[in-house]
XYZ file of N, CA and C in Angstrom:
384
model
N -9.849 -12.112 -10.000
C -10.224 -11.064 -9.341
C -9.025 -9.884 -9.085
N -9.379 -8.679 -8.679
C -8.342 -7.952 -8.326
C -8.237 -7.770 -7.008
N -7.091 -7.565 -6.389
C -6.872 -7.409 -5.083
C -5.874 -6.285 -5.153
N -5.983 -5.390 -4.174
C -5.001 -4.343 -3.763
C -4.267 -4.824 -2.528
N -2.877 -4.734 -2.606
C -2.045 -4.999 -1.721
C -1.652 -3.776 -1.189
N -1.831 -2.975 0.103
C -1.329 -2.052 0.706
C -0.078 -2.343 1.550
N 0.868 -1.650 1.435
C 2.075 -1.952 2.327
C 2.419 -0.898 3.307
N 2.307 -1.507 4.417
C 2.603 -0.447 5.612
C 3.768 -0.576 6.231
N 4.712 0.138 6.218
C 6.226 0.155 6.694
C 6.275 1.355 7.852
N 7.522 1.159 8.501
C 8.100 2.118 9.494
C 8.918 2.818 8.644
N 8.596 4.163 8.295
C 9.422 4.801 7.487
C 10.815 5.093 8.152
N 11.013 5.177 9.261
C 12.009 5.515 9.973
C 13.175 4.444 9.867
N 12.751 3.309 9.586
C 13.381 2.020 9.546
C 14.540 2.141 8.217
N 13.982 2.687 7.247
C 14.950 2.821 5.976
C 15.985 3.540 6.321
N 16.361 4.605 7.052
C 17.458 5.489 7.326
C 18.295 4.719 8.307
N 17.827 3.609 8.893
C 18.753 2.735 9.996
C 19.536 1.868 9.047
N 19.241 1.514 7.840
C 20.015 0.857 6.870
C 21.193 1.209 6.380
N 22.235 0.252 6.266
C 23.473 0.986 5.584
C 23.186 0.863 4.167
N 24.038 1.570 3.525
C 23.930 1.828 1.867
C 23.856 0.138 1.286
N 24.433 -0.356 1.661
C 24.431 -1.984 0.918
C 22.983 -2.551 1.275
N 22.492 -2.191 2.606
C 21.215 -2.748 2.761
C 20.067 -2.134 2.005
N 20.219 -1.071 1.820
C 19.181 -0.206 1.168
C 19.442 -0.725 -0.390
N 20.294 -0.916 -0.987
C 20.436 -1.456 -2.305
C 20.206 -2.882 -2.270
N 20.172 -3.476 -1.501
C 19.640 -5.083 -1.406
C 18.130 -4.774 -1.238
N 17.401 -4.022 -0.752
C 16.263 -3.641 -0.428
C 15.549 -3.311 -1.759
N 16.303 -2.342 -2.421
C 15.875 -1.880 -3.867
C 15.761 -3.035 -4.755
N 16.873 -3.686 -4.913
C 16.984 -4.892 -5.968
C 15.733 -5.816 -5.580
N 15.323 -6.312 -4.243
C 14.554 -7.139 -4.075
C 13.217 -6.623 -4.197
N 12.843 -5.356 -4.086
C 11.637 -4.843 -4.820
C 11.542 -4.898 -6.195
N 12.758 -4.600 -6.950
C 12.696 -4.680 -8.300
C 12.442 -6.368 -8.863
N 13.094 -7.187 -7.988
C 12.818 -8.480 -8.430
C 11.424 -8.756 -8.105
N 10.875 -8.600 -7.022
C 9.500 -8.944 -6.866
C 8.547 -8.098 -7.932
N 8.660 -7.144 -8.157
C 7.998 -6.649 -9.284
C 7.858 -7.104 -10.430
N 9.221 -7.472 -10.534
C 9.549 -8.006 -12.264
C 8.925 -9.593 -12.101
N 8.624 -10.110 -10.872
C 8.128 -11.519 -10.834
C 6.364 -11.356 -10.916
N 6.040 -10.290 -10.595
C 4.494 -10.243 -10.624
C 4.186 -9.708 -12.221
N 5.038 -9.073 -12.835
C 4.932 -8.322 -14.129
C 5.015 -9.877 -15.020
N 6.075 -10.789 -15.030
C 6.300 -11.854 -15.855
C 4.946 -12.915 -15.306
N 4.728 -13.040 -14.470
C 3.454 -13.704 -14.121
C 2.096 -13.106 -14.870
N 2.237 -11.842 -15.145
C 0.927 -11.319 -15.831
C -0.170 -10.838 -15.034
N 0.153 -10.552 -13.695
C -0.693 -10.354 -12.529
C -0.833 -9.097 -12.089
N 0.182 -8.337 -12.391
C 0.618 -6.848 -12.005
C -0.353 -5.882 -13.082
N -1.250 -5.300 -12.094
C -2.163 -4.012 -12.852
C -1.487 -2.825 -12.549
N -0.971 -2.710 -11.610
C -0.441 -1.288 -11.017
C 0.368 -1.258 -9.886
N 1.142 -0.446 -9.487
C 1.949 -0.141 -8.081
C 2.472 1.077 -8.300
N 2.414 1.501 -7.023
C 3.341 2.795 -6.686
C 3.725 2.928 -5.412
N 4.935 3.572 -5.136
C 5.446 3.953 -3.994
C 5.007 5.460 -3.441
N 4.809 5.431 -2.446
C 4.294 7.044 -1.776
C 5.233 7.620 -1.315
N 5.231 9.068 -1.370
C 6.062 10.031 -0.820
C 5.911 9.614 0.815
N 6.921 10.037 1.544
C 6.861 9.843 3.207
C 5.408 10.770 3.626
N 4.900 10.175 4.692
C 3.692 10.625 5.163
C 3.781 11.903 5.780
N 4.941 12.219 6.009
C 5.105 13.831 6.483
C 4.588 14.758 5.336
N 4.541 14.207 4.074
C 4.254 14.950 2.902
C 2.434 15.051 2.678
N 2.162 14.265 3.258
C 0.381 14.008 3.235
C -0.264 15.321 3.582
N -1.400 15.448 2.993
C -2.603 16.318 3.445
C -3.662 15.522 3.983
N -4.250 15.992 5.047
C -5.412 15.294 5.465
C -6.834 16.437 5.367
N -7.579 15.787 4.800
C -8.734 16.753 4.776
C -10.078 16.092 5.438
N -10.349 17.030 6.454
C -11.735 16.485 7.257
C -12.784 17.501 7.212
N -13.947 16.968 7.438
C -15.132 17.593 7.430
C -15.774 17.589 8.913
N -15.723 18.537 9.853
C -16.048 18.808 11.291
C -17.256 19.708 11.285
N -18.435 19.444 11.617
C -19.550 20.242 11.671
C -19.821 21.224 10.309
N -19.717 20.483 9.410
C -20.025 21.059 8.053
C -18.771 21.901 7.399
N -17.763 22.009 8.197
C -16.765 22.901 7.895
C -15.473 22.059 7.553
N -14.805 22.316 6.218
C -13.590 21.594 5.823
C -12.509 22.155 6.499
N -11.532 21.052 7.096
C -10.167 21.394 7.683
C -9.282 20.780 6.830
N -8.143 21.559 6.395
C -7.040 20.703 5.773
C -6.049 20.986 6.574
N -5.237 19.809 6.957
C -4.352 19.678 7.897
C -3.110 19.140 7.123
N -1.743 19.664 7.363
C -0.565 19.145 6.854
C -0.140 17.787 7.741
N 0.156 16.931 6.850
C 0.656 15.649 7.576
C -0.426 14.674 7.478
N -0.199 13.282 8.077
C -1.194 12.260 8.340
C -1.942 12.629 9.593
N -3.138 12.181 9.435
C -4.180 12.464 10.600
C -3.747 11.105 11.615
N -3.740 10.159 11.185
C -3.392 8.954 11.973
C -1.910 8.793 12.486
N -1.853 8.733 13.766
C -0.311 8.458 14.316
C -0.189 7.034 14.559
N 0.627 6.474 13.728
C 0.977 5.330 14.047
C 2.261 4.693 13.600
N 2.745 3.640 14.069
C 4.486 3.117 14.020
C 4.436 2.967 12.547
N 3.469 2.521 11.461
C 3.605 1.945 10.253
C 2.783 3.144 9.529
N 3.192 3.569 8.391
C 2.858 4.121 7.527
C 2.441 3.475 6.030
N 1.386 4.071 5.550
C 1.321 3.360 4.291
C 2.290 3.914 3.288
N 2.926 2.896 2.521
C 4.316 3.132 1.896
C 3.880 3.266 0.474
N 3.031 2.158 0.084
C 2.815 1.973 -1.365
C 1.760 1.004 -1.475
N 1.587 0.461 -2.857
C 0.708 -0.431 -3.340
C 0.902 -1.390 -4.322
N 0.021 -2.515 -4.348
C 0.186 -3.292 -5.751
C -1.050 -3.450 -5.897
N -1.515 -3.393 -7.162
C -3.001 -3.944 -7.956
C -2.566 -5.183 -8.288
N -3.139 -6.248 -8.226
C -2.867 -7.579 -8.757
C -4.474 -8.202 -9.214
N -4.109 -9.060 -10.343
C -5.052 -9.800 -10.865
C -4.947 -11.262 -10.680
N -5.627 -12.027 -9.639
C -5.306 -13.450 -9.523
C -6.727 -14.020 -9.474
N -6.410 -15.404 -9.423
C -7.911 -16.155 -9.506
C -8.494 -15.961 -8.143
N -7.998 -15.916 -6.876
C -8.581 -15.948 -5.830
C -7.769 -15.358 -4.684
N -8.262 -15.348 -3.558
C -7.648 -14.715 -2.185
C -6.384 -15.523 -1.790
N -6.322 -16.877 -2.059
C -5.116 -17.529 -1.620
C -3.940 -17.115 -2.476
N -4.414 -16.975 -3.740
C -3.142 -16.438 -4.568
C -2.812 -15.067 -4.447
N -3.668 -14.210 -3.903
C -3.302 -12.610 -3.587
C -2.379 -12.923 -2.217
N -2.821 -13.824 -1.317
C -2.097 -13.951 -0.068
C -0.652 -14.439 -0.405
N -0.337 -15.344 -1.182
C 0.824 -15.940 -1.784
C 1.523 -14.843 -2.213
N 1.210 -14.025 -3.205
C 2.012 -13.039 -3.671
C 2.260 -12.079 -2.632
N 1.443 -11.710 -1.626
C 1.579 -10.803 -0.611
C 2.659 -11.351 0.241
N 2.725 -12.434 0.703
C 3.703 -13.045 1.343
C 5.271 -13.191 0.853
N 5.407 -13.150 -0.546
C 6.441 -12.844 -1.178
C 7.176 -11.742 -1.218
N 6.397 -10.521 -0.668
C 6.998 -9.097 -0.913
C 8.170 -9.102 -0.016
N 9.147 -8.568 -0.389
C 10.389 -8.224 0.620
C 10.070 -7.458 1.793
N 9.066 -6.699 1.930
C 9.020 -5.872 2.961
C 8.382 -6.756 4.249
N 7.452 -7.857 3.733
C 6.708 -8.500 4.845
C 7.929 -9.064 5.869
N 9.002 -9.685 5.352
C 10.011 -10.285 6.178
C 11.007 -9.368 6.680
N 11.022 -8.305 6.312
C 12.081 -7.187 6.536
C 12.383 -7.073 8.014
N 13.406 -7.448 8.581
C 13.981 -7.348 9.991
C 13.746 -6.010 10.658
N 14.282 -4.984 10.094
C 14.214 -3.598 10.542
C 12.848 -3.128 10.589
N 12.203 -3.156 9.564
C 10.883 -2.521 9.442
C 9.705 -3.467 10.171
N 9.051 -3.225 10.799
C 7.856 -4.015 11.247
C 6.804 -3.670 10.077
N 6.965 -4.397 9.012
C 5.809 -4.005 7.697
C 4.834 -5.209 7.469
N 4.189 -4.783 6.881
C 2.765 -5.765 6.693
C 1.991 -5.300 5.444
N 1.174 -6.230 4.802
C 0.409 -6.084 3.797
C -1.086 -6.041 4.329
N -2.155 -5.144 3.819
C -3.429 -5.813 3.766
C -3.757 -6.062 2.437
N -4.505 -6.877 2.359
C -4.928 -7.606 1.087
C -6.615 -7.508 0.935
N -6.909 -6.622 -0.044
C -8.372 -6.359 -0.170
C -8.876 -6.494 -1.617
N -9.920 -7.106 -1.710
C -10.700 -7.390 -3.074
C -11.143 -6.055 -3.694
N -10.778 -6.031 -4.854
C -11.686 -4.858 -5.674
C -12.898 -5.085 -5.988
N -13.871 -4.189 -6.027
C -15.309 -4.540 -6.155
C -15.302 -4.319 -7.644
N -15.963 -5.315 -8.283
C -15.760 -5.372 -9.745
C -16.810 -4.474 -10.290
N -17.805 -4.307 -9.871
C -18.697 -3.262 -10.292
C -18.646 -1.921 -10.006
N -18.474 -0.893 -10.799
C -17.988 0.266 -10.451
C -19.155 0.969 -9.726
N -18.795 1.865 -8.790
C -19.800 2.360 -7.653
C -20.433 3.412 -8.636
N -21.826 3.337 -8.288
C -22.755 4.453 -8.923
C -23.322 5.341 -7.650
N -22.977 6.609 -7.823
C -23.316 7.290 -6.531
C -24.518 8.282 -7.023
N -25.649 7.900 -6.232
C -26.897 8.718 -6.540
C -27.134 9.100 -5.351
N -27.993 10.251 -5.624
C -28.594 11.378 -4.707
C -29.710 10.559 -3.880
N -29.496 10.757 -2.424
C -30.785 9.985 -1.850
C -32.088 10.437 -2.262
N -33.055 9.364 -2.094
C -34.328 9.490 -2.491
C -35.104 10.760 -1.673
N -35.695 11.507 -2.055
C -36.399 12.599 -1.043
C -38.026 12.221 -1.198
């Protein structure tokens, strides 16, 4: 089954780290990604630009609003994701727990783990 591991981080935490700590963090992520790859479970992964570069699209009363920046104000921001293919939820949770960000002392980071629907969604117009 495929699972999407979405990583939420406190973006401000990175700038509080020393250069050596940042280098250790980058190396830890590289090792984690390499472990996923070697295990043959990694299907995709990406890091996101800071949330300040986001654009939010909302529809209110039938009118589209385009807003600069994220709509949700929270301490943690979506920083990236890993798409993995593993036998079950326990395996997905095990991989999520191994991510360097989960135990990171400076950032209050966490993953959400969600199963990918195996059937492609088919959008249909409502019956009239």
